[in-house]
PDB file of C-alpha atoms in Angstrom:
ATOM      1  CA  MET L  63       0.029  -0.300  -0.150  1.00 44.00           C
ATOM      2  CA  ASN L  64       1.850   3.230  -1.178  1.00 43.00           C
ATOM      3  CA  SER L  65       0.651   6.654   0.319  1.00 42.00           C
ATOM      4  CA  ASP L  66      -1.082   8.768  -2.470  1.00 44.00           C
ATOM      5  CA  ALA L  67      -2.532  12.352  -2.779  1.00 43.00           C
ATOM      6  CA  THR L  68      -6.033  11.222  -1.226  1.00 58.00           C
ATOM      7  CA  THR L  69      -3.386   9.832   2.007  1.00 66.00           C
ATOM      8  CA  LYS L  70      -3.320  12.940   4.743  1.00 84.00           C
ATOM      9  CA  ASN L  71      -3.078  10.398   8.166  1.00 89.00           C
ATOM     10  CA  ASN L  72       0.303   9.668   7.485  1.00 91.00           C
ATOM     11  CA  GLN L  73       0.896   8.453  10.866  1.00 92.00           C
ATOM     12  CA  LEU L  74      -1.745   5.860  10.121  1.00 93.00           C
ATOM     13  CA  LEU L  75      -0.503   4.711   7.398  1.00 90.00           C
ATOM     14  CA  LYS L  76       3.135   4.060   8.681  1.00 91.00           C
ATOM     15  CA  ALA L  77       1.520   2.278  11.540  1.00 92.00           C
ATOM     16  CA  ILE L  78      -0.176  -0.054   9.064  1.00 90.00           C
ATOM     17  CA  GLU L  79       2.202  -0.513   6.656  1.00 88.00           C
ATOM     18  CA  ASN L  80       5.073  -1.599   9.437  1.00 90.00           C
ATOM     19  CA  SER L  81       2.240  -3.465  11.075  1.00 88.00           C
ATOM     20  CA  GLU L  82       1.807  -7.731  10.296  1.00 84.00           C
ATOM     21  CA  PHE L  83      -1.087  -6.823   8.298  1.00 83.00           C
ATOM     22  CA  GLY L  84       0.942  -4.371   6.014  1.00 84.00           C
ATOM     23  CA  SER L  85      -2.279  -3.048   4.260  1.00 83.00           C
ATOM     24  CA  VAL L  86      -5.542  -1.366   5.086  1.00 84.00           C
ATOM     25  CA  SER L  87      -7.907  -4.646   3.698  1.00 81.00           C
ATOM     26  CA  ARG L  88      -5.669  -7.090   5.853  1.00 82.00           C
ATOM     27  CA  LEU L  89      -6.460  -4.725   8.838  1.00 88.00           C
ATOM     28  CA  ALA L  90      -9.870  -4.546   7.403  1.00 84.00           C
ATOM     29  CA  GLU L  91     -10.476  -8.040   7.364  1.00 81.00           C
ATOM     30  CA  HIS L  92      -9.243  -8.916  10.901  1.00 83.00           C
ATOM     31  CA  LEU L  93     -10.978  -5.873  12.284  1.00 83.00           C
ATOM     32  CA  GLY L  94     -14.468  -7.456  10.848  1.00 80.00           C
ATOM     33  CA  VAL L  95     -15.189  -3.893   8.910  1.00 80.00           C
ATOM     34  CA  HIS L  96     -15.312  -2.807   5.240  1.00 78.00           C
ATOM     35  CA  TYR L  97     -11.707  -1.169   4.199  1.00 77.00           C
ATOM     36  CA  ASN L  98     -13.626   1.931   3.215  1.00 81.00           C
ATOM     37  CA  CYS L  99     -13.969   2.821   6.822  1.00 83.00           C
ATOM     38  CA  LEU L 100     -10.283   2.571   7.758  1.00 87.00           C
ATOM     39  CA  TYR L 101      -9.670   4.592   4.194  1.00 85.00           C
ATOM     40  CA  THR L 102     -12.225   7.828   5.687  1.00 88.00           C
ATOM     41  CA  TYR L 103      -9.552   7.665   8.629  1.00 91.00           C
ATOM     42  CA  LEU L 104      -6.444   7.762   6.334  1.00 90.00           C
ATOM     43  CA  ARG L 105      -8.109  10.792   4.220  1.00 88.00           C
ATOM     44  CA  LEU L 106      -8.830  12.225   7.423  1.00 90.00           C
ATOM     45  CA  ASP L 107     -12.669  12.354   6.200  1.00 88.00           C
ATOM     46  CA  ARG L 108     -13.742  10.855   9.156  1.00 86.00           C
ATOM     47  CA  SER L 109     -13.265  11.520  12.880  1.00 91.00           C
ATOM     48  CA  PRO L 110     -12.764   8.633  15.515  1.00 92.00           C
ATOM     49  CA  ILE L 111     -14.802  10.546  17.991  1.00 92.00           C
ATOM     50  CA  ASP L 112     -18.482  10.303  18.284  1.00 89.00           C
ATOM     51  CA  GLN L 113     -21.356  13.259  18.921  1.00 87.00           C
ATOM     52  CA  SER L 114     -21.479  11.417  22.313  1.00 88.00           C
ATOM     53  CA  GLY L 115     -17.764  12.070  22.781  1.00 91.00           C
ATOM     54  CA  TYR L 116     -16.552   8.469  22.875  1.00 91.00           C
ATOM     55  CA  VAL L 117     -13.998   6.808  20.592  1.00 92.00           C
ATOM     56  CA  LYS L 118     -15.636   5.285  17.738  1.00 91.00           C
ATOM     57  CA  TYR L 119     -15.579   1.174  17.914  1.00 87.00           C
ATOM     58  CA  ASP L 120     -13.551   0.775  14.517  1.00 88.00           C
ATOM     59  CA  ALA L 121     -10.961   3.274  16.217  1.00 91.00           C
ATOM     60  CA  VAL L 122     -10.742   1.522  19.536  1.00 90.00           C
ATOM     61  CA  ALA L 123     -10.715  -1.798  17.541  1.00 89.00           C
ATOM     62  CA  MET L 124      -7.971  -0.650  15.349  1.00 91.00           C
ATOM     63  CA  CYS L 125      -5.816   0.728  18.133  1.00 92.00           C
ATOM     64  CA  GLU L 126      -5.681  -2.100  19.831  1.00 91.00           C
ATOM     65  CA  ALA L 127      -4.490  -4.467  16.471  1.00 90.00           C
ATOM     66  CA  LEU L 128      -1.543  -2.093  15.773  1.00 93.00           C
ATOM     67  CA  GLY L 129      -1.257  -1.427  19.312  1.00 92.00           C
ATOM     68  CA  PHE L 130      -1.468   2.202  19.456  1.00 94.00           C
ATOM     69  CA  GLU L 131      -2.805   4.514  21.311  1.00 94.00           C
ATOM     70  CA  LEU L 132      -5.652   7.112  19.316  1.00 93.00           C
ATOM     71  CA  PRO L 133      -2.821  10.337  19.264  1.00 94.00           C
ATOM     72  CA  ASP L 134      -0.227   7.683  17.574  1.00 95.00           C
ATOM     73  CA  LEU L 135      -2.601   7.388  14.855  1.00 95.00           C
ATOM     74  CA  PHE L 136      -4.388  10.867  14.370  1.00 94.00           C
ATOM     75  CA  PRO L 137      -2.618  14.024  14.148  1.00 93.00           C
ATOM     76  CA  PRO L 138      -3.962  16.646  16.574  1.00 92.00           C
ATOM     77  CA  GLU L 139      -6.789  18.524  14.171  1.00 90.00           C
ATOM     78  CA  ALA L 140      -8.269  14.806  13.980  1.00 90.00           C
ATOM     79  CA  LEU L 141      -8.830  14.894  18.035  1.00 91.00           C
ATOM     80  CA  ASP L 142     -10.460  18.085  18.071  1.00 85.00           C
ATOM     81  CA  ARG L 143     -12.824  17.680  21.281  1.00 87.00           C
ATOM     82  CA  PRO L 144     -12.279  15.726  24.424  1.00 91.00           C
ATOM     83  CA  TYR L 145     -13.062  12.048  24.148  1.00 92.00           C
ATOM     84  CA  ARG L 146     -13.198   9.072  26.351  1.00 91.00           C
ATOM     85  CA  LEU L 147     -13.449   5.309  26.028  1.00 87.00           C
ATOM     86  CA  ARG L 148     -16.418   3.381  26.901  1.00 85.00           C
ATOM     87  CA  GLU L 149     -16.456   0.491  29.077  1.00 81.00           C
ATOM     88  CA  THR L 150     -17.114  -1.889  26.979  1.00 78.00           C
ATOM     89  CA  TYR L 151     -18.417  -1.981  23.387  1.00 75.00           C
ATOM     90  CA  ASP L 152     -19.454  -5.786  23.246  1.00 71.00           C
ATOM     91  CA  ASP L 153     -22.949  -4.350  23.698  1.00 69.00           C
ATOM     92  CA  GLY L 154     -22.561  -3.463  19.642  1.00 68.00           C
ATOM     93  CA  TYR L 155     -22.230   0.352  20.365  1.00 72.00           C
ATOM     94  CA  GLY L 156     -21.501   1.895  17.245  1.00 66.00           C
ATOM     95  CA  GLN L 157     -20.887  -0.953  15.288  1.00 64.00           C
ATOM     96  CA  ARG L 158     -22.155  -1.757  11.807  1.00 57.00           C
ATOM     97  CA  ALA L 159     -23.437  -5.568  10.827  1.00 47.00           C
ATOM     98  CA  TYR L 160     -20.736  -7.077   9.073  1.00 44.00           C
ATOM     99  CA  LYS L 161     -21.681  -8.902   6.089  1.00 43.00           C
ATOM    100  CA  GLY L 162     -18.566 -11.236   5.934  1.00 46.00           C
ATOM    101  CA  ARG L 163     -16.469 -12.102   2.836  1.00 49.00           C
ATOM    102  CA  LEU L 164     -18.691 -12.236  -0.436  1.00 50.00           C
ATOM    103  CA  LYS L 165     -19.365 -15.187  -1.833  1.00 64.00           C
ATOM    104  CA  LYS L 166     -16.812 -15.700  -5.083  1.00 74.00           C
ATOM    105  CA  TYR L 167     -17.554 -18.943  -6.099  1.00 83.00           C
ATOM    106  CA  PHE L 168     -21.363 -20.755  -7.031  1.00 89.00           C
ATOM    107  CA  PRO L 169     -21.233 -24.500  -7.467  1.00 91.00           C
ATOM    108  CA  GLU L 170     -24.837 -24.343  -7.522  1.00 92.00           C
ATOM    109  CA  ARG L 171     -24.897 -22.836 -10.590  1.00 94.00           C
ATOM    110  CA  GLU L 172     -25.941 -25.370 -13.760  1.00 95.00           C
ATOM    111  CA  LEU L 173     -25.883 -24.378 -17.408  1.00 96.00           C
ATOM    112  CA  THR L 174     -28.399 -26.206 -19.903  1.00 97.00           C
ATOM    113  CA  GLY L 175     -27.088 -27.054 -24.209  1.00 97.00           C
ATOM    114  CA  ASP L 176     -28.686 -24.041 -24.860  1.00 97.00           C
ATOM    115  CA  GLN L 177     -27.268 -21.492 -22.228  1.00 97.00           C
ATOM    116  CA  VAL L 178     -23.651 -23.314 -22.615  1.00 97.00           C
ATOM    117  CA  ASP L 179     -23.748 -22.453 -26.364  1.00 97.00           C
ATOM    118  CA  ALA L 180     -24.760 -18.862 -25.632  1.00 97.00           C
ATOM    119  CA  LEU L 181     -22.035 -18.214 -23.224  1.00 97.00           C
ATOM    120  CA  ILE L 182     -19.663 -19.858 -25.630  1.00 97.00           C
ATOM    121  CA  ALA L 183     -20.560 -17.595 -28.564  1.00 97.00           C
ATOM    122  CA  LEU L 184     -19.235 -14.911 -26.500  1.00 97.00           C
ATOM    123  CA  LEU L 185     -16.009 -16.203 -25.647  1.00 96.00           C
ATOM    124  CA  ASP L 186     -12.912 -14.849 -27.824  1.00 94.00           C
ATOM    125  CA  PHE L 187     -11.457 -17.983 -27.158  1.00 91.00           C
ATOM    126  CA  LYS L 188     -14.117 -19.953 -28.643  1.00 94.00           C
ATOM    127  CA  ALA L 189     -12.446 -21.376 -31.270  1.00 95.00           C
ATOM    128  CA  ILE L 190      -9.737 -23.420 -29.075  1.00 94.00           C
ATOM    129  CA  ILE L 191     -12.342 -24.684 -26.758  1.00 95.00           C
ATOM    130  CA  PRO L 192     -12.628 -28.613 -27.868  1.00 93.00           C
ATOM    131  CA  PRO L 193     -16.459 -29.074 -27.866  1.00 94.00           C
ATOM    132  CA  GLU L 194     -16.525 -31.883 -25.443  1.00 94.00           C
ATOM    133  CA  ALA L 195     -15.037 -29.894 -22.397  1.00 94.00           C
ATOM    134  CA  ALA L 196     -17.439 -26.861 -23.342  1.00 96.00           C
ATOM    135  CA  PRO L 197     -20.591 -27.570 -21.496  1.00 96.00           C
ATOM    136  CA  ALA L 198     -17.434 -28.126 -17.976  1.00 96.00           C
ATOM    137  CA  ILE L 199     -15.845 -24.725 -18.919  1.00 96.00           C
ATOM    138  CA  ALA L 200     -18.723 -22.774 -19.207  1.00 96.00           C
ATOM    139  CA  GLU L 201     -20.392 -23.864 -16.035  1.00 96.00           C
ATOM    140  CA  GLU L 202     -16.606 -23.169 -14.567  1.00 95.00           C
ATOM    141  CA  LEU L 203     -16.810 -19.909 -15.828  1.00 96.00           C
ATOM    142  CA  ILE L 204     -20.390 -19.199 -14.968  1.00 96.00           C
ATOM    143  CA  ARG L 205     -19.855 -20.170 -11.560  1.00 94.00           C
ATOM    144  CA  ARG L 206     -16.991 -17.631 -11.124  1.00 92.00           C
ATOM    145  CA  MET L 207     -19.164 -15.061 -12.110  1.00 91.00           C
ATOM    146  CA  PRO L 208     -20.137 -12.427  -8.955  1.00 87.00           C
ATOM    147  CA  GLN L 209     -23.738 -12.355  -8.280  1.00 87.00           C
ATOM    148  CA  ASP L 210     -24.085  -8.943  -9.061  1.00 85.00           C
ATOM    149  CA  GLU L 211     -23.025  -9.158 -12.549  1.00 89.00           C
ATOM    150  CA  TYR L 212     -24.524 -13.030 -12.888  1.00 93.00           C
ATOM    151  CA  GLU L 213     -28.228 -11.384 -11.928  1.00 92.00           C
ATOM    152  CA  VAL L 214     -28.083  -9.088 -14.931  1.00 93.00           C
ATOM    153  CA  PHE L 215     -26.183 -11.681 -17.401  1.00 96.00           C
ATOM    154  CA  SER L 216     -28.324 -14.655 -16.996  1.00 96.00           C
ATOM    155  CA  ARG L 217     -31.165 -12.758 -17.690  1.00 95.00           C
ATOM    156  CA  PHE L 218     -29.958 -10.898 -20.505  1.00 96.00           C
ATOM    157  CA  VAL L 219     -28.209 -13.444 -22.271  1.00 97.00           C
ATOM    158  CA  PHE L 220     -30.247 -16.799 -20.893  1.00 96.00           C
ATOM    159  CA  GLU L 221     -33.812 -15.650 -20.695  1.00 95.00           C
ATOM    160  CA  GLY L 222     -33.498 -12.776 -23.409  1.00 96.00           C
ATOM    161  CA  MET L 223     -34.952 -10.500 -21.444  1.00 95.00           C
ATOM    162  CA  PRO L 224     -34.832  -6.625 -22.755  1.00 94.00           C
ATOM    163  CA  MET L 225     -32.734  -4.150 -20.324  1.00 91.00           C
ATOM    164  CA  LYS L 226     -35.711  -2.202 -19.330  1.00 91.00           C
ATOM    165  CA  GLU L 227     -37.363  -5.376 -17.914  1.00 92.00           C
ATOM    166  CA  ILE L 228     -34.292  -6.590 -16.005  1.00 91.00           C
ATOM    167  CA  ASP L 229     -34.410  -2.834 -14.188  1.00 87.00           C
ATOM    168  CA  THR L 230     -38.035  -3.500 -13.473  1.00 87.00           C
ATOM    169  CA  ILE L 231     -36.886  -6.481 -11.790  1.00 87.00           C
ATOM    170  CA  LEU L 232     -33.867  -5.448 -10.204  1.00 83.00           C
ATOM    171  CA  GLY L 233     -34.623  -1.551  -9.630  1.00 82.00           C
ATOM    172  CA  ILE L 234     -31.084  -0.479 -10.496  1.00 78.00           C
ATOM    173  CA  GLY L 235     -31.206   1.301 -13.592  1.00 84.00           C
ATOM    174  CA  THR L 236     -30.267   0.617 -17.195  1.00 86.00           C
ATOM    175  CA  LYS L 237     -26.890   2.226 -17.018  1.00 88.00           C
ATOM    176  CA  ALA L 238     -25.515   0.111 -13.923  1.00 86.00           C
ATOM    177  CA  ILE L 239     -27.626  -2.786 -15.792  1.00 90.00           C
ATOM    178  CA  ARG L 240     -24.969  -2.135 -18.787  1.00 92.00           C
ATOM    179  CA  ALA L 241     -22.475  -1.839 -16.487  1.00 90.00           C
ATOM    180  CA  ARG L 242     -22.678  -5.044 -14.974  1.00 90.00           C
ATOM    181  CA  TYR L 243     -23.266  -6.892 -18.270  1.00 94.00           C
ATOM    182  CA  SER L 244     -20.197  -4.797 -19.490  1.00 93.00           C
ATOM    183  CA  SER L 245     -18.142  -6.220 -16.579  1.00 90.00           C
ATOM    184  CA  ALA L 246     -19.470  -9.662 -17.121  1.00 92.00           C
ATOM    185  CA  LEU L 247     -17.924  -9.440 -20.579  1.00 94.00           C
ATOM    186  CA  LYS L 248     -14.906  -8.271 -19.707  1.00 93.00           C
ATOM    187  CA  GLN L 249     -14.265 -10.827 -17.272  1.00 90.00           C
ATOM    188  CA  LEU L 250     -15.351 -13.882 -20.058  1.00 95.00           C
ATOM    189  CA  ASN L 251     -12.854 -12.573 -22.459  1.00 93.00           C
ATOM    190  CA  SER L 252      -9.544 -11.717 -19.908  1.00 91.00           C
ATOM    191  CA  PRO L 253      -7.011 -14.116 -19.076  1.00 90.00           C
ATOM    192  CA  VAL L 254      -8.550 -15.905 -16.499  1.00 87.00           C
ATOM    193  CA  THR L 255     -11.305 -17.461 -18.829  1.00 92.00           C
ATOM    194  CA  LEU L 256      -7.973 -18.910 -20.931  1.00 92.00           C
ATOM    195  CA  LYS L 257      -6.306 -20.281 -18.060  1.00 91.00           C
ATOM    196  CA  VAL L 258      -9.233 -21.830 -17.218  1.00 91.00           C
ATOM    197  CA  ILE L 259      -9.513 -23.324 -20.924  1.00 93.00           C
ATOM    198  CA  ARG L 260      -6.277 -24.550 -20.862  1.00 92.00           C
ATOM    199  CA  GLU L 261      -6.706 -26.416 -17.681  1.00 91.00           C
ATOM    200  CA  PHE L 262      -9.589 -28.501 -18.502  1.00 89.00           C
ATOM    201  CA  LYS L 263      -7.575 -29.309 -21.886  1.00 85.00           C
ATOM    202  CA  ALA L 264      -4.836 -30.427 -19.918  1.00 83.00           C
ATOM    203  CA  ALA L 265      -6.921 -32.787 -17.711  1.00 74.00           C
TER     204      ALA L 265
END
């Protein structure tokens, strides 16, 4: 993790880089918070002290994980009012529900013959795919597709829904639908797909 123009809290940045975690994402995973939460502290966009004068839960957890006190991780201008720690944060004070890691593989997804053909037709590498391996390759690729992209891709490609109808179902707007579909296509035609094809051919 390198410092950039948006990083204002160099004390915190240095502490993270020199810690056992080494990066914001690893520290966030350890704390059970979203990494954007920690980036707001690096940019000094958010105070570690809440409106009641208590140090926020994630700031306390960060101090404990890094082995520093609050003034060691934040410049004086970020600690611009008196603050105190709560006796306990075990009651959930100031904590947001953490959803955990996003699922990245969906073994339950299966494709019909027509769906296999539709997906393979979209691949730049289709010419090197042995026909007998196409179903297994197509299912492996669709199982790797993120859920939000799959929701759009499957309806548009497999069910033939127009984007306006998909918008009605998902309620995210046609611009977002196009973006998700484009992202799915980009991933399907990435070097990762070529690697999957080679692995199946080798097997």
